[in-house]
XYZ file of C-alpha atoms in Angstrom:
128
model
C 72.597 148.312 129.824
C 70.466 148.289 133.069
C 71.554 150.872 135.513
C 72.908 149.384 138.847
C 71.518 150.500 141.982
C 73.912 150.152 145.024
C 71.884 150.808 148.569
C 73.252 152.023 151.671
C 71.001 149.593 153.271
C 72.864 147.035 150.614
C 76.417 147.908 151.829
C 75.304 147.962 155.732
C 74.048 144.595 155.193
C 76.902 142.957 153.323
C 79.434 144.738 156.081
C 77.081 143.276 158.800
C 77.525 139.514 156.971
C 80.968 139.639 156.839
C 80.878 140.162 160.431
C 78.807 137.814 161.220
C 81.000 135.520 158.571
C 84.297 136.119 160.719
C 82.578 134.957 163.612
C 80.838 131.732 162.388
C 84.244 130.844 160.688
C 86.021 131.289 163.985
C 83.400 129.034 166.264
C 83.339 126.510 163.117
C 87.055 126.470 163.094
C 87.124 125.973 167.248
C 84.726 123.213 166.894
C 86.576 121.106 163.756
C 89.755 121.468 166.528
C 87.560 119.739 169.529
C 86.401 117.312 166.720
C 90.177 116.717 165.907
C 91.407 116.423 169.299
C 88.351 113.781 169.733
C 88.585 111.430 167.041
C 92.618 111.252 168.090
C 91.684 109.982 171.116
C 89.177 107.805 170.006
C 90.465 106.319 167.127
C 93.679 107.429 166.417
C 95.559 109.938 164.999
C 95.432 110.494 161.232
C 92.720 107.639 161.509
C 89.195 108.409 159.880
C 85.634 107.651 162.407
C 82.684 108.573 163.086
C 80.296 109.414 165.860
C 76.590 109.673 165.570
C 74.659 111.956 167.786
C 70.806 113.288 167.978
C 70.648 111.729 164.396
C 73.771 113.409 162.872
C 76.938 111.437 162.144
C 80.320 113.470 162.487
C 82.680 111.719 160.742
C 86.514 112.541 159.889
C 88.395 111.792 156.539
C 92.028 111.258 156.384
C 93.447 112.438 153.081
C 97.166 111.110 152.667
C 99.560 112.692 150.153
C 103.256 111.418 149.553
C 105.577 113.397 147.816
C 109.285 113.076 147.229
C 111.594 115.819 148.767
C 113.308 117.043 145.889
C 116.751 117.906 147.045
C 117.350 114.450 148.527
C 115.746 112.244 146.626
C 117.558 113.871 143.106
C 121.146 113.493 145.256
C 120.122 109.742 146.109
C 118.909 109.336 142.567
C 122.451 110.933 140.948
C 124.472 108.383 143.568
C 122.300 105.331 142.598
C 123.090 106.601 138.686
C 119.824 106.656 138.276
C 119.661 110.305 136.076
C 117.037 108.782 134.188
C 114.358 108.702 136.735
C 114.815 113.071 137.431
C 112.562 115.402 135.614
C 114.203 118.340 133.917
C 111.686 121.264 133.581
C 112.333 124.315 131.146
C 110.877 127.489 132.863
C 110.673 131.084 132.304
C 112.993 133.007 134.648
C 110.809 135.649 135.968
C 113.337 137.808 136.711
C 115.654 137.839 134.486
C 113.178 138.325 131.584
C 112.049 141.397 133.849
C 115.848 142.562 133.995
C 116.356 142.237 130.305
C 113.272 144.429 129.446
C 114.217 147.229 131.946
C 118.253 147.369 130.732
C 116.813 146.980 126.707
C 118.243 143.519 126.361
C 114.700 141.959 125.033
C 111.376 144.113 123.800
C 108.391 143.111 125.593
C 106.736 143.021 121.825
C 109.461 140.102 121.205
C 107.682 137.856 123.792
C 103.848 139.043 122.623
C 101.478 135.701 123.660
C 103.757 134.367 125.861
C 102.393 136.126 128.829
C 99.092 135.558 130.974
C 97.526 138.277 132.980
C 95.279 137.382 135.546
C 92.948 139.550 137.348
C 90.801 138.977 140.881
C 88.389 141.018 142.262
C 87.913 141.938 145.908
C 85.110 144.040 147.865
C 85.990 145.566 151.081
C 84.060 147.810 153.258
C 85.250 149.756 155.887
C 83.584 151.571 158.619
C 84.647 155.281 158.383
């Protein structure tokens, strides 16, 4: 394998570009709120448009989701007799499974493939 070489110029620069990151994310995020606040005036709230300027076109998408509260609509559905139309979903209790490992209950070996480990990887750098 290829030995890695890691600069202090390499580190200074990444710190400075996540600096300069924060920032651009901040005005970009200040800007998409003007654009917002726009486009409701202009055309609507939750309504999609467009505005072309200097030969750019701004334009807003409205993405609409629906989704049934569970809690009420299962009551609704249980007073209209209509069991057949709720979902039933088996799941591992966390927590208890954790509980019956620590007081000896279940082996951790008894459950071997039944678990997924995920891993992410961060870089920070910190001036010190």
């Amino acid at each position: 394998m290829h030995d890695i070489l890691v600069t202090a110029d390499m580190i200074a620069r990444y710190h400075c570009l996540m600096k300069e990151k924060k920032t651009i994310e901040d005005e970009m995020n200040a800007l998409k709120e003007v654009f917002h606040h726009f486009f409701d005036k202009h055309t609507g709230v939750n309504q999609k448009g467009e505005l072309i300027e200097n030969g750019l076109k701004l334009q807003r998408q409205i993405r609409k989701t629906e989704k049934y509260l569970p809690e009420p609509t299962v009551k609704k559905l249980e007073e209209l007799r209509m069991s057949e139309l709720i979902e039933v979903k088996k799941i591992p209790d966390e927590q208890k499974i954790s509980a019956s490992i620590k007081l000896g209950l279940l082996n951790e070996e008894d459950l071997a493939g039944c678990k997924m480990i995920n891993y992410s990887k961060a870089i920070a750098i910190k001036e010190v």
